[in-house]
Structures are given as C-alpha cells and as structure tokens.
PDB file of C-alpha atoms in Angstrom:
ATOM      1  CA  MET A   1     -28.543 -27.922 -14.955  1.00 83.00           C
ATOM      2  CA  CYS A   2     -25.233 -29.166 -15.974  1.00 83.00           C
ATOM      3  CA  ALA A   3     -24.656 -26.351 -18.472  1.00 88.00           C
ATOM      4  CA  VAL A   4     -25.411 -24.026 -15.641  1.00 92.00           C
ATOM      5  CA  ALA A   5     -23.105 -25.541 -13.419  1.00 91.00           C
ATOM      6  CA  THR A   6     -20.298 -25.791 -15.940  1.00 89.00           C
ATOM      7  CA  GLY A   7     -20.683 -21.952 -16.591  1.00 91.00           C
ATOM      8  CA  LEU A   8     -20.415 -21.153 -12.898  1.00 94.00           C
ATOM      9  CA  PHE A   9     -17.482 -23.482 -12.539  1.00 93.00           C
ATOM     10  CA  LEU A  10     -15.478 -21.985 -15.458  1.00 92.00           C
ATOM     11  CA  GLU A  11     -16.346 -18.466 -14.354  1.00 93.00           C
ATOM     12  CA  HIS A  12     -15.639 -18.742 -10.570  1.00 94.00           C
ATOM     13  CA  GLY A  13     -13.645 -21.856 -10.248  1.00 92.00           C
ATOM     14  CA  PHE A  14     -14.779 -25.416  -9.150  1.00 94.00           C
ATOM     15  CA  VAL A  15     -13.750 -25.179  -5.478  1.00 93.00           C
ATOM     16  CA  ALA A  16     -15.492 -21.722  -5.079  1.00 94.00           C
ATOM     17  CA  VAL A  17     -18.852 -22.756  -6.383  1.00 95.00           C
ATOM     18  CA  THR A  18     -21.290 -24.708  -4.036  1.00 94.00           C
ATOM     19  CA  ILE A  19     -24.126 -27.040  -4.819  1.00 94.00           C
ATOM     20  CA  ALA A  20     -26.393 -24.186  -3.384  1.00 95.00           C
ATOM     21  CA  ASP A  21     -24.929 -21.768  -6.085  1.00 95.00           C
ATOM     22  CA  VAL A  22     -25.818 -24.221  -8.801  1.00 94.00           C
ATOM     23  CA  ALA A  23     -29.267 -24.869  -7.316  1.00 94.00           C
ATOM     24  CA  GLU A  24     -30.064 -21.016  -7.222  1.00 94.00           C
ATOM     25  CA  ALA A  25     -28.685 -20.385 -10.715  1.00 94.00           C
ATOM     26  CA  ALA A  26     -30.773 -23.258 -12.236  1.00 92.00           C
ATOM     27  CA  ASP A  27     -33.773 -22.429 -10.237  1.00 94.00           C
ATOM     28  CA  VAL A  28     -33.962 -25.861  -8.334  1.00 94.00           C
ATOM     29  CA  SER A  29     -33.667 -27.018  -4.774  1.00 94.00           C
ATOM     30  CA  VAL A  30     -30.456 -28.240  -3.510  1.00 94.00           C
ATOM     31  CA  ASN A  31     -32.199 -31.559  -2.974  1.00 94.00           C
ATOM     32  CA  THR A  32     -32.963 -31.858  -6.664  1.00 94.00           C
ATOM     33  CA  VAL A  33     -29.265 -31.421  -7.532  1.00 93.00           C
ATOM     34  CA  TYR A  34     -28.169 -33.969  -5.135  1.00 93.00           C
ATOM     35  CA  ASN A  35     -30.957 -36.572  -6.552  1.00 93.00           C
ATOM     36  CA  TYR A  36     -29.377 -36.388  -9.990  1.00 92.00           C
ATOM     37  CA  PHE A  37     -25.592 -35.643  -8.896  1.00 92.00           C
ATOM     38  CA  PRO A  38     -24.617 -37.174  -5.529  1.00 92.00           C
ATOM     39  CA  ALA A  39     -21.406 -35.112  -5.741  1.00 91.00           C
ATOM     40  CA  LYS A  40     -20.193 -31.738  -7.183  1.00 93.00           C
ATOM     41  CA  GLU A  41     -17.678 -33.695  -9.250  1.00 94.00           C
ATOM     42  CA  ASP A  42     -20.626 -35.544 -11.118  1.00 91.00           C
ATOM     43  CA  LEU A  43     -21.906 -32.089 -12.158  1.00 91.00           C
ATOM     44  CA  PHE A  44     -18.614 -31.214 -13.790  1.00 91.00           C
ATOM     45  CA  PHE A  45     -18.078 -34.704 -15.513  1.00 90.00           C
ATOM     46  CA  ASP A  46     -21.607 -35.139 -16.331  1.00 85.00           C
ATOM     47  CA  ARG A  47     -20.742 -36.892 -19.598  1.00 77.00           C
ATOM     48  CA  SER A  48     -18.185 -39.245 -18.065  1.00 73.00           C
ATOM     49  CA  ARG A  49     -20.212 -42.606 -18.742  1.00 74.00           C
ATOM     50  CA  GLY A  50     -19.663 -41.807 -22.566  1.00 81.00           C
ATOM     51  CA  VAL A  51     -15.798 -41.405 -21.763  1.00 85.00           C
ATOM     52  CA  VAL A  52     -15.690 -44.665 -19.703  1.00 91.00           C
ATOM     53  CA  ASP A  53     -17.200 -46.597 -22.492  1.00 94.00           C
ATOM     54  CA  ARG A  54     -15.697 -45.087 -25.528  1.00 95.00           C
ATOM     55  CA  LEU A  55     -12.600 -47.272 -26.044  1.00 97.00           C
ATOM     56  CA  SER A  56     -14.696 -50.327 -25.485  1.00 97.00           C
ATOM     57  CA  ARG A  57     -17.144 -49.162 -28.027  1.00 97.00           C
ATOM     58  CA  TRP A  58     -14.439 -48.781 -30.504  1.00 97.00           C
ATOM     59  CA  VAL A  59     -13.096 -52.071 -29.832  1.00 98.00           C
ATOM     60  CA  ARG A  60     -16.352 -53.753 -30.185  1.00 97.00           C
ATOM     61  CA  GLY A  61     -16.956 -51.781 -33.192  1.00 97.00           C
ATOM     62  CA  ARG A  62     -13.779 -52.607 -35.082  1.00 97.00           C
ATOM     63  CA  ASP A  63     -13.687 -53.902 -38.457  1.00 96.00           C
ATOM     64  CA  ALA A  64     -13.306 -57.478 -39.607  1.00 96.00           C
ATOM     65  CA  GLY A  65      -9.627 -58.217 -39.786  1.00 97.00           C
ATOM     66  CA  GLU A  66      -8.899 -55.318 -37.522  1.00 98.00           C
ATOM     67  CA  SER A  67      -7.037 -55.526 -34.114  1.00 98.00           C
ATOM     68  CA  ALA A  68      -8.312 -53.978 -30.960  1.00 98.00           C
ATOM     69  CA  ALA A  69      -5.511 -51.384 -31.061  1.00 98.00           C
ATOM     70  CA  ARG A  70      -5.816 -50.743 -34.765  1.00 98.00           C
ATOM     71  CA  GLY A  71      -9.411 -50.245 -34.259  1.00 98.00           C
ATOM     72  CA  VAL A  72      -8.780 -47.559 -31.512  1.00 98.00           C
ATOM     73  CA  LEU A  73      -6.130 -45.865 -33.615  1.00 98.00           C
ATOM     74  CA  ARG A  74      -8.394 -45.539 -36.512  1.00 98.00           C
ATOM     75  CA  GLU A  75     -11.162 -43.967 -34.403  1.00 97.00           C
ATOM     76  CA  LEU A  76      -8.754 -41.553 -32.890  1.00 97.00           C
ATOM     77  CA  ARG A  77      -7.599 -40.570 -36.205  1.00 98.00           C
ATOM     78  CA  ALA A  78     -11.159 -39.959 -37.234  1.00 97.00           C
ATOM     79  CA  GLU A  79     -11.948 -38.000 -34.119  1.00 96.00           C
ATOM     80  CA  ILE A  80      -8.759 -35.783 -34.476  1.00 97.00           C
ATOM     81  CA  GLU A  81      -9.222 -35.172 -38.319  1.00 97.00           C
ATOM     82  CA  ALA A  82     -12.826 -34.049 -37.650  1.00 96.00           C
ATOM     83  CA  GLY A  83     -11.708 -31.696 -34.961  1.00 94.00           C
ATOM     84  CA  SER A  84     -14.100 -33.346 -32.612  1.00 93.00           C
ATOM     85  CA  PRO A  85     -14.979 -31.540 -29.305  1.00 92.00           C
ATOM     86  CA  ARG A  86     -15.008 -34.905 -27.617  1.00 90.00           C
ATOM     87  CA  MET A  87     -11.069 -34.618 -27.994  1.00 93.00           C
ATOM     88  CA  GLY A  88     -10.843 -31.104 -26.739  1.00 93.00           C
ATOM     89  CA  LEU A  89     -10.297 -29.655 -30.213  1.00 95.00           C
ATOM     90  CA  ILE A  90     -12.593 -26.707 -29.576  1.00 93.00           C
ATOM     91  CA  GLU A  91     -12.099 -23.146 -28.799  1.00 90.00           C
ATOM     92  CA  GLY A  92     -12.639 -22.593 -24.948  1.00 88.00           C
ATOM     93  CA  TYR A  93     -11.148 -26.021 -24.240  1.00 90.00           C
ATOM     94  CA  ASP A  94      -8.215 -24.312 -22.258  1.00 89.00           C
ATOM     95  CA  ARG A  95     -10.779 -22.911 -19.554  1.00 90.00           C
ATOM     96  CA  PHE A  96     -12.147 -26.441 -19.000  1.00 89.00           C
ATOM     97  CA  MET A  97      -8.394 -27.709 -18.571  1.00 90.00           C
ATOM     98  CA  ARG A  98      -7.570 -24.926 -16.290  1.00 91.00           C
ATOM     99  CA  CYS A  99     -10.575 -25.550 -14.119  1.00 93.00           C
ATOM    100  CA  ILE A 100      -9.334 -29.124 -13.489  1.00 92.00           C
ATOM    101  CA  ASP A 101      -5.799 -28.213 -13.056  1.00 92.00           C
ATOM    102  CA  GLU A 102      -6.936 -25.731 -10.189  1.00 94.00           C
ATOM    103  CA  ALA A 103      -9.177 -28.152  -8.361  1.00 95.00           C
ATOM    104  CA  PRO A 104      -7.801 -31.188  -6.635  1.00 96.00           C
ATOM    105  CA  PRO A 105     -11.143 -33.038  -6.446  1.00 95.00           C
ATOM    106  CA  LEU A 106     -11.396 -32.783 -10.173  1.00 95.00           C
ATOM    107  CA  ARG A 107      -8.043 -34.136 -10.866  1.00 95.00           C
ATOM    108  CA  SER A 108      -8.898 -37.092  -8.399  1.00 96.00           C
ATOM    109  CA  ARG A 109     -12.071 -37.795 -10.123  1.00 94.00           C
ATOM    110  CA  LEU A 110     -10.183 -37.500 -13.475  1.00 93.00           C
ATOM    111  CA  TRP A 111      -7.711 -40.076 -12.421  1.00 94.00           C
ATOM    112  CA  ARG A 112     -10.468 -42.462 -11.192  1.00 94.00           C
ATOM    113  CA  LEU A 113     -12.410 -42.054 -14.720  1.00 94.00           C
ATOM    114  CA  GLN A 114      -9.118 -43.139 -16.429  1.00 94.00           C
ATOM    115  CA  GLN A 115      -8.881 -46.372 -14.031  1.00 96.00           C
ATOM    116  CA  GLU A 116     -12.460 -47.063 -15.051  1.00 96.00           C
ATOM    117  CA  VAL A 117     -11.659 -46.783 -18.655  1.00 96.00           C
ATOM    118  CA  GLN A 118      -8.870 -49.218 -18.411  1.00 97.00           C
ATOM    119  CA  ASP A 119     -10.817 -51.551 -16.228  1.00 97.00           C
ATOM    120  CA  ASN A 120     -13.661 -51.355 -18.612  1.00 97.00           C
ATOM    121  CA  LEU A 121     -11.521 -52.078 -21.800  1.00 98.00           C
ATOM    122  CA  GLU A 122      -9.732 -54.955 -19.972  1.00 98.00           C
ATOM    123  CA  ALA A 123     -13.275 -56.640 -19.500  1.00 98.00           C
ATOM    124  CA  THR A 124     -14.091 -55.909 -23.017  1.00 98.00           C
ATOM    125  CA  LEU A 125     -10.883 -57.612 -24.133  1.00 98.00           C
ATOM    126  CA  ARG A 126     -11.311 -60.569 -22.073  1.00 98.00           C
ATOM    127  CA  GLU A 127     -14.799 -61.057 -23.513  1.00 97.00           C
ATOM    128  CA  GLU A 128     -13.727 -60.568 -27.010  1.00 97.00           C
ATOM    129  CA  VAL A 129     -10.922 -63.162 -26.946  1.00 97.00           C
ATOM    130  CA  GLY A 130     -12.434 -65.410 -24.400  1.00 97.00           C
ATOM    131  CA  ALA A 131      -9.424 -65.004 -21.981  1.00 97.00           C
ATOM    132  CA  GLU A 132      -9.286 -66.801 -18.769  1.00 95.00           C
ATOM    133  CA  ALA A 133      -9.417 -64.683 -15.451  1.00 93.00           C
ATOM    134  CA  ASP A 134      -5.732 -65.217 -14.883  1.00 96.00           C
ATOM    135  CA  ASP A 135      -4.553 -64.326 -18.365  1.00 97.00           C
ATOM    136  CA  PRO A 136      -2.557 -61.129 -17.856  1.00 97.00           C
ATOM    137  CA  LEU A 137      -2.660 -60.073 -21.591  1.00 97.00           C
ATOM    138  CA  PRO A 138      -5.884 -58.291 -21.665  1.00 98.00           C
ATOM    139  CA  ARG A 139      -4.941 -56.030 -18.754  1.00 98.00           C
ATOM    140  CA  LEU A 140      -1.510 -55.347 -20.355  1.00 98.00           C
ATOM    141  CA  ILE A 141      -3.081 -54.718 -23.838  1.00 98.00           C
ATOM    142  CA  ALA A 142      -5.806 -52.435 -22.155  1.00 98.00           C
ATOM    143  CA  GLY A 143      -3.082 -50.385 -20.593  1.00 98.00           C
ATOM    144  CA  GLN A 144      -1.184 -49.969 -23.781  1.00 98.00           C
ATOM    145  CA  ILE A 145      -4.388 -48.840 -25.612  1.00 98.00           C
ATOM    146  CA  CYS A 146      -5.152 -46.551 -22.839  1.00 97.00           C
ATOM    147  CA  TRP A 147      -1.723 -45.249 -22.811  1.00 97.00           C
ATOM    148  CA  VAL A 148      -2.113 -44.118 -26.420  1.00 97.00           C
ATOM    149  CA  HIS A 149      -5.566 -42.410 -25.833  1.00 96.00           C
ATOM    150  CA  GLY A 150      -4.357 -40.729 -22.686  1.00 95.00           C
ATOM    151  CA  THR A 151      -1.174 -39.476 -24.455  1.00 97.00           C
ATOM    152  CA  VAL A 152      -2.999 -37.930 -27.099  1.00 97.00           C
ATOM    153  CA  PHE A 153      -5.609 -36.374 -24.626  1.00 93.00           C
ATOM    154  CA  VAL A 154      -2.922 -34.860 -22.633  1.00 93.00           C
ATOM    155  CA  ALA A 155      -1.046 -33.312 -25.442  1.00 96.00           C
ATOM    156  CA  ILE A 156      -4.140 -31.786 -27.088  1.00 96.00           C
ATOM    157  CA  GLY A 157      -4.868 -30.406 -23.619  1.00 93.00           C
ATOM    158  CA  ARG A 158      -1.450 -29.016 -23.191  1.00 94.00           C
ATOM    159  CA  GLU A 159      -1.465 -27.427 -26.573  1.00 95.00           C
ATOM    160  CA  MET A 160      -5.018 -26.128 -26.289  1.00 94.00           C
ATOM    161  CA  THR A 161      -4.326 -24.638 -22.903  1.00 91.00           C
ATOM    162  CA  LYS A 162      -1.778 -22.427 -24.663  1.00 92.00           C
ATOM    163  CA  GLY A 163      -4.727 -20.938 -26.661  1.00 90.00           C
ATOM    164  CA  ARG A 164      -3.817 -22.544 -29.939  1.00 93.00           C
ATOM    165  CA  ASN A 165      -5.888 -22.972 -33.012  1.00 94.00           C
ATOM    166  CA  PRO A 166      -7.622 -26.314 -32.979  1.00 95.00           C
ATOM    167  CA  ASP A 167      -7.021 -27.060 -36.618  1.00 95.00           C
ATOM    168  CA  GLU A 168      -3.190 -26.663 -35.977  1.00 96.00           C
ATOM    169  CA  VAL A 169      -3.255 -28.903 -32.977  1.00 97.00           C
ATOM    170  CA  SER A 170      -5.210 -31.362 -34.980  1.00 97.00           C
ATOM    171  CA  ARG A 171      -2.771 -31.779 -37.579  1.00 97.00           C
ATOM    172  CA  GLU A 172      -0.031 -31.959 -34.955  1.00 97.00           C
ATOM    173  CA  MET A 173      -1.782 -34.684 -33.229  1.00 97.00           C
ATOM    174  CA  LEU A 174      -2.140 -36.862 -36.202  1.00 97.00           C
ATOM    175  CA  VAL A 175       1.777 -36.742 -36.666  1.00 97.00           C
ATOM    176  CA  LEU A 176       1.952 -37.604 -32.964  1.00 97.00           C
ATOM    177  CA  LEU A 177      -0.521 -40.550 -33.378  1.00 97.00           C
ATOM    178  CA  ASP A 178       1.783 -42.005 -36.199  1.00 97.00           C
ATOM    179  CA  ASP A 179       4.786 -41.696 -33.963  1.00 97.00           C
ATOM    180  CA  ILE A 180       2.915 -43.493 -31.072  1.00 97.00           C
ATOM    181  CA  GLU A 181       1.731 -46.169 -33.432  1.00 97.00           C
ATOM    182  CA  GLU A 182       5.538 -46.939 -34.393  1.00 97.00           C
ATOM    183  CA  LEU A 183       6.232 -47.365 -30.634  1.00 97.00           C
ATOM    184  CA  LEU A 184       3.614 -50.325 -30.189  1.00 97.00           C
ATOM    185  CA  SER A 185       4.982 -53.845 -30.641  1.00 97.00           C
ATOM    186  CA  GLU A 186       3.438 -56.185 -32.972  1.00 97.00           C
ATOM    187  CA  LYS A 187       2.015 -58.111 -30.018  1.00 97.00           C
ATOM    188  CA  VAL A 188      -0.137 -54.934 -29.232  1.00 98.00           C
ATOM    189  CA  LEU A 189      -1.044 -54.152 -32.756  1.00 98.00           C
ATOM    190  CA  ASN A 190      -2.199 -57.646 -33.589  1.00 97.00           C
ATOM    191  CA  TYR A 191      -3.974 -58.572 -30.392  1.00 98.00           C
ATOM    192  CA  ALA A 192      -7.679 -59.395 -30.678  1.00 98.00           C
ATOM    193  CA  VAL A 193      -8.041 -59.236 -34.359  1.00 97.00           C
ATOM    194  CA  ARG A 194     -11.583 -59.513 -35.526  1.00 96.00           C
ATOM    195  CA  GLY A 195     -12.327 -62.592 -37.563  1.00 89.00           C
ATOM    196  CA  GLY A 196     -14.274 -62.530 -40.858  1.00 69.00           C
ATOM    197  CA  ALA A 197     -12.049 -60.764 -42.996  1.00 51.00           C
TER     198      ALA A 197
END
C-alpha cells in the first residue's frame, strides 16, 4: 500500500492525491487505509520509526572507547561511503525531495520527526551517562549531534535535487563531514565515551 501511495504522490503531488485515490489504486477500502495510516502523511513517511530511532541506535551501538558523537560520525561516514538510499544517495531522490518541498503538510511532519529524533537521542544520552533530569548536557549534545546529521541530510538533498550523480555527492559529503567534525568542540566529541576500551 505504501509503495502504491508513494508512486501516486511522486506522480501527482502529495496534496492532489486523496486517501480514496490510494485505496482505489491499492484495491483496498478507505477504512483499511485509515486503519493502518491515521493520516496521509503517515503513508508518505511510512519508515519514520526507523529514522526516529536511528541516531539512538548508533549511540547505543558505539564501540568501546568511542563517544556518542564519534559513534554517529563513524556510522554516517559508513552510510555515505556505501551510497546508502537511507541517506538519499539514490537516483530519483530528487523527486522525493520535491514532493516534500511542494507540500506544507509534509514539511510540517518532517519538522516534527526531527524534533522526535532529538528528543529520542536526548533520552538515550541521559540513560547512557546516568544524567539527572535537570542536567542540560544531554539535550545540548543531542542538539549538536542532530545538527551534524541534519546538515548532511540537507546537503545531500540539495545536491541530489540538482540531478547529480550519487557517487559524486557521496564523495563531497565525506569532505563536508570532515569539515563538520572540525567544528565540534572537544566537549561534544568526548561526551558519553563507552567504557571498556
């Protein structure tokens, strides 16, 4: 159903396509669509749960002796080097980004997802370091890590929307990631180092 919906959204635009259109194309009832997807935006961002959890998974999976930020930087580099579709390094990603740009409801949902990512990461960092509820550092560090991730994502989206080759964009993003890392303070780069090294 999601693949059908995405195809319709990319072809006709998110705003123009109705839930009834999706139901008809997927050969299901409108009620069936709403049972699984309470809002039309849920059909477009059907993989949002994995996106919301990604940075926290990377932090929880960091190596011994590795900080939260360095674990995320390592994972980001690996995704970019692999030309991961999850990073938008795929032919046709420009159509996906244009669909979002042209639809205010999708832009709003994307902003909310970004907030969820940061809230989730903050909770993970608090748990990882045993921080008290009034300790501001987990929130601040989560904001910095999300800034890194978001900056790379925006840069990839901007370049892929120009119709560029994913391999070329990937190489440029690795350089950008090096530049970003140089901007991070030692406090950020050394926060939540996993023991056992």
